[in-house]
Amino acid sequence: MSSDGDNDDFLYEDEYDDGFDQDEEIDIDSTSEPDVYDAMSPAIEEAPQKKPYDVSWKVKTLQEIIDMQNKEISKVQALLEVPSSSAAILLRHYVWNSEKLQEQFWNDPSQALEEAGLSPSSSPTARTTALPPSPTKRSNRSLRPGPSSLLKRTRSTQPTGPFECPICCMEYDYSSTYSMGCDHRFCKDCWIEYLSGKIKGEGESAKIQCMESGCKRIVREEVIDDLVTKDISKRYHNLLNAAFVADSPTLRWCPHPNCEYIIECSQAPTRMLNQLVPTVECKCGNDLCFGCGYAASHRPVLCRIVRLWEKKCADDSETANWLQANTKECSKCQSTIEKNGGCNHMTCKKCKYEFCWVCMGPWSEHGTSWYQCNRYDEKSGIDARDTQAKSRASLERYLHYFNRWANHEHSAKLDAEFYQKTEKKMEQMQNSGNLSWIEVQFAKQAVDAVIKARITLKWSYCMAFYLKRNNMTELFEDNQRDLERAVENLGYLLEQNISDTDSIAKLRQDITNQAAYVQKRHDILMDDTLRGYLERRWEFTVDT
Amino acid sequence: MSGLPKRILKETERLMADSPPGISAAPKDDNLRHFDVTVAGPESSPYEGGVFKLELFLPEEYPMNPPKVRFLTKIYHPNIDKLGRICLDILKDKWSPALQIRTVLLSIQALLGAPNPDDPLANDVAQNWKENQSAAIAQAREWTRQYAQ
Ligand SMILES: [Zn+2]
Ligand SMILES: [Zn+2]
Ligand SMILES: [Zn+2]
Ligand SMILES: [Zn+2]
């Protein structure tokens, strides 16, 4: 007989069961194992192989989610011999943990039913005694006097004569009233108004209780469907499904607008999110983070760090706003320069001064080893003497990373726009017979590579902001800088005038080569960073 | 005023004829959904001897939605803020259409007898209540003398 601890272990393993079985045995909980890293390194070139930091997932339709619930419900219905709507209410009460439900049910069926909001006896009419008073909790400070003579209650067991509804005080025939068998009877009009308000106004579904104050009886699905309009009933069922997905740690709605798919993933429970960034792709074609629901990939940054960063950006948005301006002045001749392509290599039209859009430094220095645009010069903060200067330095440090984070996002957008224009030119070249369809695809592939790399770079600046200064962080920033340079070079090439057919062959070769290099640098940064979590190489200035 | 639901008429009638001890509630002449309310401070509470004025309004959705209630008399209480708003469960998520004006007012009276600084609306008062209860109670008594008599 296994102890409680063994049981826990069993459940733990079970959760990962279909997780890493396609891989070699890699214990992601173990600390760094260099041989694992080496063994996996050759896989970098071949994309389809699953990496230890990747998760597997399935994309489900709403119908499949409904089927999942129905399957559980009929299982419980058969096991406990209760009506299907009772099985549903029981399962929802026990958050779809049918093992716990069975344990509690067989331990004390009446109590399990009552706690879930059901009649403790199977037949509602067999119940004649009044409900016991609801348990008084300290937090429920309100005083709930018993039934008053004004709002007199009529027993559900005496369906004769006219009935005065205690809510609206109007008289009704019994056929126009309804009671859940809890001694609280109300007119159907009041029920309809109440249920519709709960569903439409408050978005409630699984936990709609009796109208009587303090009565915990849950209104059954079929009662709601019978009473409310079709529209509201539909909304009610949508809410039930939403609650099922929200309650399940292995399910998540796709966050993209108008997408109705649900992602199922059992390998990214909350406790794993300090070492995994579970990016998944929905059937709608978009990426999302299964860990936090972010509607795009935020690799290689951990969910928690993304949340901290977004909060910081929201708090500091006013100081940051001016940074996002699309115009800057040439640092040499002061004429206004507008950024049109995504490339950071700027040339002033007036004085021909070449500079970096991000740091405004001369571009010539970006090629040398001592100049670094990606790394914030921490030394500048060391001189800070008083607290005012320190807080200024900390703001400047934040702005350094934020500026680069925002710039890559902005540049990715501009790159996409720029490509639209280029595409037209390419079509013309294709039509004039100078290039084949295959030959013009290089630009599309290159732009895709740039955009993907920019999104990763963007998040790499968020990561760097929270990393502690140490040797590992320097290696990270080296990878970041290499990718950044590769991307800027490719961006620069893409912005060249490609309508000149004589030079197109050379340009195409350059772009293709540079795109392959960008892809390679991207994969190196991503692979090394994500492995770093599993090997516990990264140290942050905040808790993860 | 025409079109007032029977439920409201009945509740009003009963409140006027037979109000709970220490509580009075009467609708305004120009708006029968708007009540002038007084609640006497419960015995052996720091509010004893005070008479607190409140306003109560029954929204269009009443009784599906709770009445809106507010203290008009200044009061030193951890669950009542400067604007007289009240932190009480049955006025929010624990509202049931089977509750009435009478039960709401009785609950408010009970809240005066049992302040709960762990679920505060007025943070500064609640903090004082927890850190220095005797001083807080003295302050509540002083405000009662000053504003509620
Ligand atoms: Zn009931
Ligand atoms: Zn009614
Ligand atoms: Zn989707
Ligand atoms: Zn995430």
XYZ file of C-alpha atoms and ligand atoms in Angstrom:
697
model
C 0.000 0.000 0.000
C 1.484 3.292 -0.991
C 1.796 6.228 1.345
C 0.380 9.684 0.643
C 3.764 10.808 -0.578
C 3.914 8.017 -3.140
C 0.518 9.039 -4.376
C 1.708 12.562 -4.927
C 4.662 11.330 -6.903
C 2.413 9.212 -9.015
C 0.186 12.167 -9.861
C 3.183 14.304 -10.609
C 4.550 11.812 -13.103
C 1.177 11.259 -14.613
C 0.896 14.925 -15.495
C 3.992 14.721 -17.612
C 3.219 11.364 -19.026
C 2.870 12.202 -22.668
C 5.272 15.062 -22.279
C 8.799 14.110 -22.906
C 8.376 10.581 -24.144
C 9.547 11.396 -27.633
C 12.824 12.621 -26.245
C 15.729 10.901 -24.717
C 15.433 10.706 -20.974
C 16.111 14.252 -19.875
C 15.371 15.175 -16.343
C 14.478 18.815 -16.617
C 14.499 19.142 -12.860
C 18.152 18.221 -12.570
C 20.851 20.843 -12.475
C 23.167 21.584 -15.332
C 24.525 18.614 -17.245
C 27.021 19.690 -19.875
C 26.925 16.346 -21.719
C 23.196 16.759 -22.282
C 23.856 20.113 -23.871
C 26.571 18.705 -26.144
C 24.481 15.767 -27.160
C 21.660 18.016 -28.225
C 23.732 20.667 -29.973
C 23.863 19.044 -33.425
C 20.074 19.176 -33.489
C 20.167 22.963 -33.901
C 20.493 22.716 -37.666
C 17.537 20.351 -38.026
C 14.487 22.298 -36.984
C 11.751 19.663 -36.545
C 13.344 17.741 -33.675
C 11.761 18.477 -30.337
C 14.015 20.302 -27.897
C 13.959 19.658 -24.135
C 12.528 23.129 -23.554
C 9.718 22.668 -26.065
C 6.298 21.369 -25.043
C 3.833 19.309 -27.028
C 0.240 20.402 -27.295
C -3.039 19.762 -29.067
C -5.460 22.256 -30.547
C -9.075 21.484 -29.600
C -12.382 22.718 -30.924
C -15.182 23.899 -28.664
C -17.113 20.724 -29.506
C -14.200 18.604 -28.309
C -14.199 20.573 -25.039
C -17.939 19.927 -24.667
C -17.359 16.237 -25.375
C -14.620 16.119 -22.737
C -17.066 17.437 -20.133
C -19.868 15.114 -21.210
C -17.565 12.133 -21.014
C -16.623 12.994 -17.437
C -20.249 13.669 -16.552
C -21.533 10.314 -17.842
C -18.692 8.521 -16.084
C -19.638 10.103 -12.752
C -23.330 9.670 -13.462
C -22.874 5.917 -13.891
C -20.495 5.535 -10.945
C -22.526 7.491 -8.392
C -25.952 6.707 -9.856
C -27.102 10.327 -9.904
C -28.878 12.279 -12.673
C -26.546 13.801 -15.234
C -27.239 17.391 -14.148
C -26.333 16.394 -10.581
C -23.139 14.773 -11.842
C -22.304 18.026 -13.643
C -22.929 20.127 -10.525
C -20.838 17.723 -8.418
C -17.972 17.768 -10.899
C -17.982 21.549 -11.119
C -17.987 21.801 -7.337
C -14.953 19.518 -7.149
C -13.302 21.404 -10.040
C -13.548 18.326 -12.307
C -11.416 16.245 -9.950
C -13.522 13.097 -10.161
C -11.267 11.116 -7.843
C -11.718 13.606 -5.043
C -15.436 13.759 -5.787
C -15.799 9.973 -5.514
C -13.799 9.884 -2.313
C -16.003 12.548 -0.708
C -19.191 11.073 -2.105
C -18.639 7.541 -0.838
C -17.486 8.913 2.483
C -20.805 10.745 3.027
C -23.167 11.000 0.039
C -25.613 13.416 1.698
C -22.892 15.808 2.747
C -21.205 15.690 -0.654
C -24.489 16.480 -2.387
C -25.379 19.252 0.024
C -21.948 20.874 -0.173
C -22.158 20.925 -3.950
C -25.549 22.653 -3.764
C -27.782 19.651 -4.390
C -30.630 18.134 -2.451
C -29.159 15.650 0.048
C -31.931 13.203 -0.745
C -32.294 11.891 -4.252
C -35.969 12.794 -4.533
C -36.760 16.460 -3.910
C -40.334 15.837 -2.718
C -39.216 13.430 -0.012
C -37.660 16.359 1.812
C -39.943 17.902 4.391
C -37.636 19.364 6.996
C -36.383 22.895 6.704
C -32.828 23.591 5.617
C -30.382 23.814 8.486
C -29.143 27.365 8.983
C -26.189 28.161 6.773
C -22.858 28.056 8.592
C -22.074 31.470 10.043
C -18.691 32.735 8.987
C -17.034 35.734 10.546
C -16.679 37.386 7.141
C -20.422 37.252 6.531
C -21.183 40.090 8.801
C -24.688 40.632 7.619
C -27.589 39.757 9.797
C -30.086 37.505 8.110
C -33.348 37.514 10.005
C -35.621 34.566 9.418
C -38.630 34.678 7.132
C -40.879 37.601 7.939
C -44.618 37.522 7.956
C -44.690 39.932 5.027
C -42.769 37.677 2.724
C -44.441 34.520 3.841
C -43.224 31.323 2.349
C -45.393 28.522 1.178
C -44.170 24.989 1.401
C -43.439 23.353 -1.927
C -45.261 20.336 -0.565
C -48.642 22.119 -0.540
C -49.398 22.997 -4.145
C -52.950 24.235 -3.604
C -54.621 27.629 -3.810
C -53.118 30.863 -5.128
C -49.476 31.541 -4.367
C -47.983 34.919 -3.452
C -44.421 35.206 -4.739
C -42.201 36.503 -1.912
C -40.087 38.473 -4.386
C -42.656 40.426 -6.395
C -45.598 40.021 -3.982
C -47.903 39.131 -6.867
C -50.311 36.204 -6.838
C -49.747 33.286 -9.155
C -51.149 29.913 -9.963
C -48.833 27.137 -8.832
C -48.162 26.139 -12.411
C -46.469 29.516 -12.890
C -44.080 29.021 -9.983
C -40.982 26.963 -9.430
C -39.078 25.579 -6.472
C -35.863 23.574 -6.429
C -37.163 21.432 -3.604
C -35.466 23.575 -0.980
C -38.704 25.022 0.455
C -38.191 28.249 -1.457
C -40.803 28.834 -4.118
C -40.946 31.840 -6.402
C -42.882 32.834 -9.496
C -41.373 31.950 -12.866
C -41.246 35.628 -13.886
C -38.964 36.366 -10.943
C -36.850 33.300 -11.678
C -36.457 34.399 -15.301
C -35.487 37.927 -14.325
C -33.073 36.640 -11.685
C -31.403 34.018 -13.880
C -31.137 36.357 -16.866
C -29.546 39.024 -14.674
C -27.047 36.566 -13.202
C -26.050 35.232 -16.623
C -26.133 38.402 -18.689
C -25.310 40.991 -16.061
C -22.865 39.188 -13.826
C -21.562 36.468 -16.146
C -22.355 33.732 -13.637
C -22.945 30.153 -14.714
C -22.043 27.140 -12.598
C -22.654 28.803 -9.238
C -26.090 30.395 -9.599
C -27.856 29.705 -6.312
C -31.436 29.770 -5.096
C -32.973 33.250 -4.864
C -33.444 32.887 -1.102
C -30.739 34.572 0.934
C -28.286 32.020 2.306
C -29.743 29.028 0.405
C -26.869 27.257 -1.327
C -28.930 25.155 -3.722
C -27.512 25.397 -7.274
C -29.908 25.902 -10.194
C -29.688 22.986 -12.612
C -28.781 23.344 -16.278
C -32.073 22.023 -17.598
C -34.043 24.438 -15.393
C -32.096 27.394 -16.726
C -32.434 26.212 -20.333
C -36.163 25.787 -19.794
C -36.727 29.234 -18.275
C -34.481 31.745 -20.038
C -34.473 32.843 -23.678
C -32.450 30.987 -26.300
C -29.839 33.749 -26.456
C -29.276 33.766 -22.726
C -29.203 29.983 -22.588
C -26.516 30.033 -25.270
C -24.535 32.558 -23.280
C -24.979 30.430 -20.171
C -23.469 27.411 -21.891
C -20.626 29.515 -23.270
C -19.902 30.644 -19.718
C -19.972 27.048 -18.458
C -17.453 26.063 -21.129
C -15.308 29.095 -20.369
C -15.316 28.149 -16.685
C -14.348 24.559 -17.532
C -11.388 25.767 -19.573
C -10.409 28.356 -16.960
C -10.560 25.753 -14.168
C -8.407 23.293 -16.052
C -4.645 23.737 -15.683
C -4.113 21.878 -18.957
C -6.430 24.009 -21.121
C -6.251 27.569 -22.409
C -8.318 29.563 -24.879
C -6.444 30.932 -27.855
C -6.237 34.671 -27.068
C -6.326 35.814 -30.679
C -9.415 37.751 -31.763
C -12.202 35.671 -33.320
C -10.315 32.424 -32.739
C -12.363 29.764 -30.935
C -9.760 27.054 -30.535
C -8.562 25.770 -27.178
C -5.009 24.609 -26.553
C -4.398 21.501 -24.455
C -0.969 21.123 -22.921
C -0.073 19.035 -19.885
C 3.609 19.926 -19.743
C 3.451 23.506 -18.562
C 1.903 23.602 -15.078
C 2.489 26.812 -13.131
C 5.344 25.391 -11.085
C 7.323 24.695 -14.290
C 7.104 28.274 -15.508
C 10.360 29.235 -13.823
C 12.212 27.063 -16.307
C 9.970 26.771 -19.362
C 8.576 29.272 -21.833
C 5.794 27.139 -23.338
C 5.237 28.828 -26.688
C 2.617 27.005 -28.772
C 1.035 27.582 -32.156
C -2.733 27.634 -32.592
C -4.529 26.344 -35.680
C -5.454 29.960 -36.430
C -1.804 30.392 -37.390
C -0.771 32.549 -34.434
C 1.631 31.878 -31.596
C 0.689 32.221 -27.964
C 2.261 31.486 -24.616
C 0.489 28.593 -22.909
C 1.930 29.640 -19.584
C 0.390 33.087 -19.355
C -1.849 33.502 -22.401
C 0.289 36.212 -24.002
C -0.965 36.513 -27.584
C 2.448 36.074 -29.203
C 5.733 34.383 -28.492
C 7.617 36.093 -25.698
C 10.548 33.721 -25.865
C 13.116 33.632 -24.436
C 11.663 35.516 -21.450
C 9.882 33.753 -18.561
C 6.173 34.549 -18.099
C 6.719 36.131 -14.710
C 9.403 38.454 -16.030
C 7.103 39.448 -18.906
C 4.412 40.394 -16.392
C 6.876 42.452 -14.344
C 8.126 44.153 -17.487
C 4.656 44.995 -18.751
C 3.741 46.450 -15.389
C 6.905 48.500 -15.339
C 6.271 49.738 -18.870
C 2.702 50.693 -17.981
C 3.884 52.538 -14.867
C 6.615 54.347 -16.749
C 4.639 54.856 -19.933
C 4.743 58.629 -19.730
C 8.489 58.813 -19.613
C 8.648 56.176 -22.308
C 6.200 57.776 -24.690
C 8.554 60.320 -26.097
C 10.988 57.573 -26.965
C 8.580 56.032 -29.369
C 8.411 59.138 -31.482
C 9.157 58.388 -35.066
C 11.353 61.351 -35.732
C 14.754 62.278 -34.476
C 17.250 64.927 -35.311
C 20.500 64.214 -37.050
C 23.107 64.613 -34.329
C 25.371 66.396 -36.780
C 23.242 68.864 -38.761
C 20.067 68.806 -36.581
C 17.741 68.326 -39.563
C 14.715 66.138 -38.848
C 14.974 62.547 -39.979
C 12.043 60.234 -40.303
C 12.557 56.526 -39.943
C 10.890 54.662 -42.789
C 12.433 51.212 -42.991
C 13.137 48.939 -40.043
C 16.907 49.263 -40.357
C 18.696 51.150 -37.585
C 21.481 52.248 -39.902
C 20.437 55.817 -40.660
C 21.868 58.203 -43.180
C 20.995 61.862 -42.939
C 19.734 62.966 -46.347
C 21.182 66.405 -45.854
C 24.681 65.914 -44.536
C 25.130 62.186 -45.301
C 26.094 61.515 -41.675
C 25.610 57.820 -40.913
C 24.440 56.904 -37.437
C 22.597 54.328 -35.333
C 18.902 55.112 -34.785
C 18.896 53.535 -31.344
C 21.880 55.149 -29.666
C 22.381 58.037 -32.121
C 26.086 57.184 -32.185
C 28.042 57.181 -35.440
C 27.422 53.988 -37.422
C 31.107 53.530 -38.212
C 31.728 52.639 -34.566
C 29.193 49.830 -34.628
C 31.552 47.698 -36.657
C 34.341 47.831 -34.136
C 34.622 45.631 -31.112
C 34.646 48.341 -28.467
C 31.377 49.914 -29.415
C 28.300 48.216 -28.184
C 24.792 49.396 -28.774
C 23.076 46.512 -26.980
C 24.833 46.759 -23.644
C 23.960 49.437 -21.187
C 27.094 51.026 -19.817
C 26.640 50.297 -16.129
C 29.632 52.480 -15.282
C 27.703 55.620 -15.985
C 25.576 54.845 -12.962
C 28.478 54.209 -10.623
C 29.329 57.872 -10.298
C 25.899 58.642 -8.991
C 26.432 60.263 -5.624
C 23.101 61.217 -4.199
C 19.787 59.405 -4.337
C 18.459 61.753 -6.958
C 21.260 60.846 -9.291
C 20.741 57.182 -8.449
C 17.080 57.219 -9.332
C 17.968 59.103 -12.487
C 20.531 56.444 -13.312
C 17.994 53.698 -12.688
C 15.513 55.446 -14.960
C 18.179 55.817 -17.609
C 19.041 52.157 -17.295
C 15.391 51.230 -17.756
C 15.027 53.573 -20.709
C 18.093 52.047 -22.320
C 16.444 48.629 -22.377
C 12.946 49.906 -23.016
C 14.116 51.961 -25.969
C 15.645 48.897 -27.597
C 12.678 46.704 -26.691
C 10.201 49.169 -28.232
C 12.406 49.874 -31.198
C 12.554 46.244 -32.315
C 8.804 45.950 -32.171
C 8.423 49.149 -34.132
C 11.081 48.059 -36.626
C 9.408 44.686 -37.162
C 6.250 46.561 -38.168
C 8.162 48.859 -40.483
C 9.955 45.884 -42.014
C 6.602 44.296 -42.793
C 5.319 47.524 -44.345
C 8.488 47.986 -46.293
C 8.178 44.488 -47.667
C 4.710 45.263 -49.035
C 6.240 47.974 -51.180
C 9.130 45.773 -52.242
C 6.798 42.974 -53.172
C 5.237 45.147 -55.872
C 8.608 45.780 -57.438
C 9.397 42.092 -57.320
C 6.185 41.276 -59.103
C 7.111 43.713 -61.805
C 10.492 42.041 -62.231
C 8.834 38.667 -62.340
C 6.381 39.904 -64.959
C 9.128 41.396 -67.101
C 10.639 37.914 -67.235
C 13.893 38.724 -65.496
C 13.233 36.505 -62.498
C 11.219 33.374 -61.806
C 8.682 33.048 -58.992
C 11.102 30.937 -56.973
C 13.827 33.494 -57.420
C 11.763 36.348 -56.003
C 10.850 34.394 -52.862
C 14.205 35.194 -51.294
C 12.990 38.618 -50.195
C 9.928 37.230 -48.455
C 12.025 34.641 -46.636
C 14.543 37.269 -45.606
C 11.860 39.620 -44.290
C 10.275 36.773 -42.327
C 13.655 35.989 -40.781
C 14.213 39.635 -39.858
C 10.796 39.984 -38.240
C 11.154 36.779 -36.251
C 14.618 37.795 -35.079
C 13.424 41.281 -34.123
C 10.680 39.848 -31.904
C 13.249 37.660 -30.161
C 15.629 40.600 -29.852
C 12.849 42.716 -28.448
C 12.294 40.226 -25.623
C 16.014 39.735 -25.147
C 16.181 43.350 -23.950
C 13.474 42.702 -21.396
C 15.484 39.675 -20.260
C 18.725 41.635 -20.051
C 17.040 44.318 -17.946
C 16.298 41.745 -15.221
C 19.514 39.709 -15.476
C 22.144 40.062 -12.766
C 25.508 41.263 -14.013
C 27.746 38.207 -14.246
C 29.719 36.194 -16.791
C 26.648 34.299 -17.973
C 24.889 37.576 -18.658
C 27.837 38.754 -20.694
C 27.642 35.616 -22.831
C 23.938 36.277 -23.274
C 24.642 39.820 -24.376
C 27.315 38.614 -26.790
C 24.739 36.372 -28.452
C 22.295 39.237 -28.414
C 24.776 41.606 -30.023
C 25.693 39.085 -32.727
C 22.060 38.611 -33.649
C 21.430 42.332 -33.528
C 24.258 43.024 -35.962
C 23.165 40.245 -38.285
C 19.625 41.648 -38.299
C 20.703 45.221 -38.940
C 22.927 44.127 -41.812
C 20.116 42.163 -43.388
C 17.670 45.014 -42.821
C 20.083 47.368 -44.536
C 20.417 45.037 -47.527
C 16.654 44.713 -47.815
C 16.255 48.458 -48.033
C 18.545 48.705 -51.059
C 16.932 49.617 -54.330
C 16.245 46.295 -55.972
C 14.712 47.631 -59.177
C 18.128 47.671 -60.794
C 18.139 44.323 -62.585
C 21.870 44.305 -63.225
C 22.793 44.204 -59.574
C 19.886 42.017 -58.483
C 21.750 38.735 -58.771
C 24.485 39.886 -56.429
C 22.013 41.492 -54.023
C 19.901 38.346 -53.988
C 22.926 36.254 -53.094
C 23.929 38.664 -50.321
C 20.439 38.748 -48.899
C 20.052 34.983 -48.999
C 23.367 34.478 -47.243
C 22.651 37.116 -44.636
C 19.180 35.714 -43.998
C 20.659 32.282 -43.347
C 23.124 33.883 -40.946
C 20.341 35.731 -39.124
C 18.442 32.462 -38.768
C 21.534 30.783 -37.376
C 22.258 33.571 -34.864
C 18.602 33.548 -33.867
C 18.598 29.830 -33.177
C 21.818 30.072 -31.185
C 20.461 32.825 -28.942
C 17.143 31.065 -28.446
C 18.585 27.627 -27.874
C 21.243 28.783 -25.453
C 18.857 30.961 -23.463
C 16.103 28.359 -23.135
C 18.601 25.661 -22.193
C 20.011 28.090 -19.652
C 16.764 27.878 -17.666
C 16.892 24.088 -17.531
C 20.534 24.273 -16.505
C 19.755 27.078 -14.030
C 22.365 29.339 -15.533
C 20.396 32.598 -15.364
C 20.293 34.753 -12.281
C 17.727 37.504 -12.096
C 17.463 40.649 -10.022
C 13.877 39.608 -9.173
C 12.316 36.345 -8.000
C 11.187 33.940 -10.657
C -46.279 57.993 -8.282
C -47.671 55.353 -10.564
C -46.065 52.115 -11.644
C -44.380 51.420 -8.295
C -44.085 47.613 -8.022
C -46.332 45.922 -5.522
C -43.318 44.599 -3.682
C -42.045 48.130 -2.962
C -45.496 49.351 -1.922
C -45.851 46.448 0.484
C -42.417 46.896 1.988
C -42.989 50.642 2.430
C -46.355 50.089 4.069
C -44.883 47.697 6.576
C -41.833 49.854 7.311
C -44.091 52.822 8.076
C -46.526 50.818 10.225
C -44.108 48.586 12.089
C -40.452 49.562 11.886
C -37.762 47.530 13.689
C -36.575 48.965 17.024
C -34.142 51.850 16.615
C -34.791 52.150 12.895
C -37.022 54.484 10.897
C -37.457 54.667 7.154
C -39.850 56.815 5.123
C -40.000 57.486 1.387
C -39.580 61.055 0.152
C -42.706 62.781 -1.163
C -41.232 63.440 -4.599
C -39.607 60.041 -5.101
C -41.055 56.945 -3.508
C -37.903 54.942 -4.273
C -35.835 57.343 -2.188
C -35.971 56.803 1.583
C -34.909 58.943 4.519
C -33.533 56.566 7.114
C -32.368 56.875 10.708
C -30.541 54.174 12.655
C -29.922 54.418 16.384
C -26.466 53.340 17.565
C -26.682 49.894 19.257
C -26.418 49.681 23.037
C -22.947 49.149 24.511
C -21.310 50.161 21.241
C -19.321 53.381 20.777
C -22.281 54.635 18.726
C -24.756 54.263 21.616
C -26.873 57.360 22.071
C -26.283 58.534 18.503
C -28.896 58.753 15.767
C -27.420 58.304 12.308
C -29.066 59.602 9.157
C -28.818 57.527 5.980
C -30.288 57.665 2.513
C -31.555 54.578 0.742
C -32.447 54.329 -2.925
C -34.202 51.469 -4.691
C -32.814 51.188 -8.238
C -34.999 50.251 -11.200
C -33.801 46.626 -10.944
C -34.753 46.253 -7.270
C -35.195 43.631 -5.862
C -32.999 41.803 -8.369
C -30.285 44.338 -7.538
C -29.599 45.596 -4.003
C -30.697 49.002 -2.723
C -28.103 51.778 -2.634
C -27.449 52.930 0.942
C -25.201 55.659 2.293
C -24.556 57.283 5.668
C -25.291 61.012 5.699
C -24.095 61.496 9.272
C -20.354 61.538 9.754
C -19.272 58.305 11.480
C -15.955 56.848 12.652
C -16.156 53.174 11.600
C -13.683 50.887 9.788
C -16.290 49.662 7.300
C -17.771 53.054 6.434
C -15.768 55.605 4.473
C -15.676 59.413 4.409
C -18.432 59.535 1.805
C -20.680 57.358 3.954
C -20.343 54.307 1.694
C -20.762 50.991 3.490
C -18.772 47.788 3.084
C -21.380 45.116 3.660
C -21.592 41.787 1.837
C -25.360 41.759 1.322
C -25.160 45.128 -0.420
C -22.824 43.532 -2.969
C -22.214 39.921 -3.993
C -24.280 38.350 -1.201
C -27.440 40.203 -2.172
C -30.521 38.044 -2.643
C -33.841 39.308 -4.027
C -35.480 37.678 -1.004
C -33.780 40.210 1.274
C -35.615 43.460 2.015
C -35.075 47.058 3.060
C -35.798 45.940 6.610
C -33.098 43.237 6.578
C -30.591 45.620 5.018
C -31.162 48.231 7.728
C -30.971 45.625 10.499
C -27.665 44.416 9.023
C -26.322 47.968 9.002
C -27.346 48.395 12.629
C -25.590 45.111 13.452
C -22.479 46.341 11.641
C -22.368 49.329 14.025
C -22.347 46.880 16.935
C -19.615 44.706 15.390
C -17.044 46.643 13.335
C -14.708 44.456 11.288
C -11.314 46.147 10.774
C -10.040 43.099 8.830
C -12.279 43.915 5.878
C -11.998 47.672 5.841
C -13.380 50.349 3.596
C -11.804 53.213 5.507
C -8.179 52.131 5.725
C -6.933 54.753 8.150
C -9.766 54.063 10.575
C -9.248 50.307 10.288
C -5.550 50.643 10.970
C -6.201 52.733 14.028
C -8.832 50.223 15.130
C -6.336 47.374 14.957
C -3.338 49.161 16.423
C -4.992 51.111 19.191
C -8.507 49.863 19.737
C -9.302 51.864 22.852
C -8.256 55.108 21.162
C -10.323 54.214 18.084
C -13.382 53.478 20.198
C -12.900 56.761 22.060
C -12.701 58.540 18.711
C -15.896 56.812 17.506
C -17.636 57.866 20.710
C -16.411 61.422 20.307
C -17.674 61.619 16.694
C -21.014 60.186 17.796
C -21.336 62.950 20.384
C -20.216 65.588 17.923
C -22.173 64.647 14.804
C -24.954 62.191 15.689
C -26.851 64.013 18.432
Zn -33.665 27.649 -1.769
Zn -42.368 36.796 -8.396
Zn -6.085 30.639 -32.398
Zn 4.019 33.440 -20.978
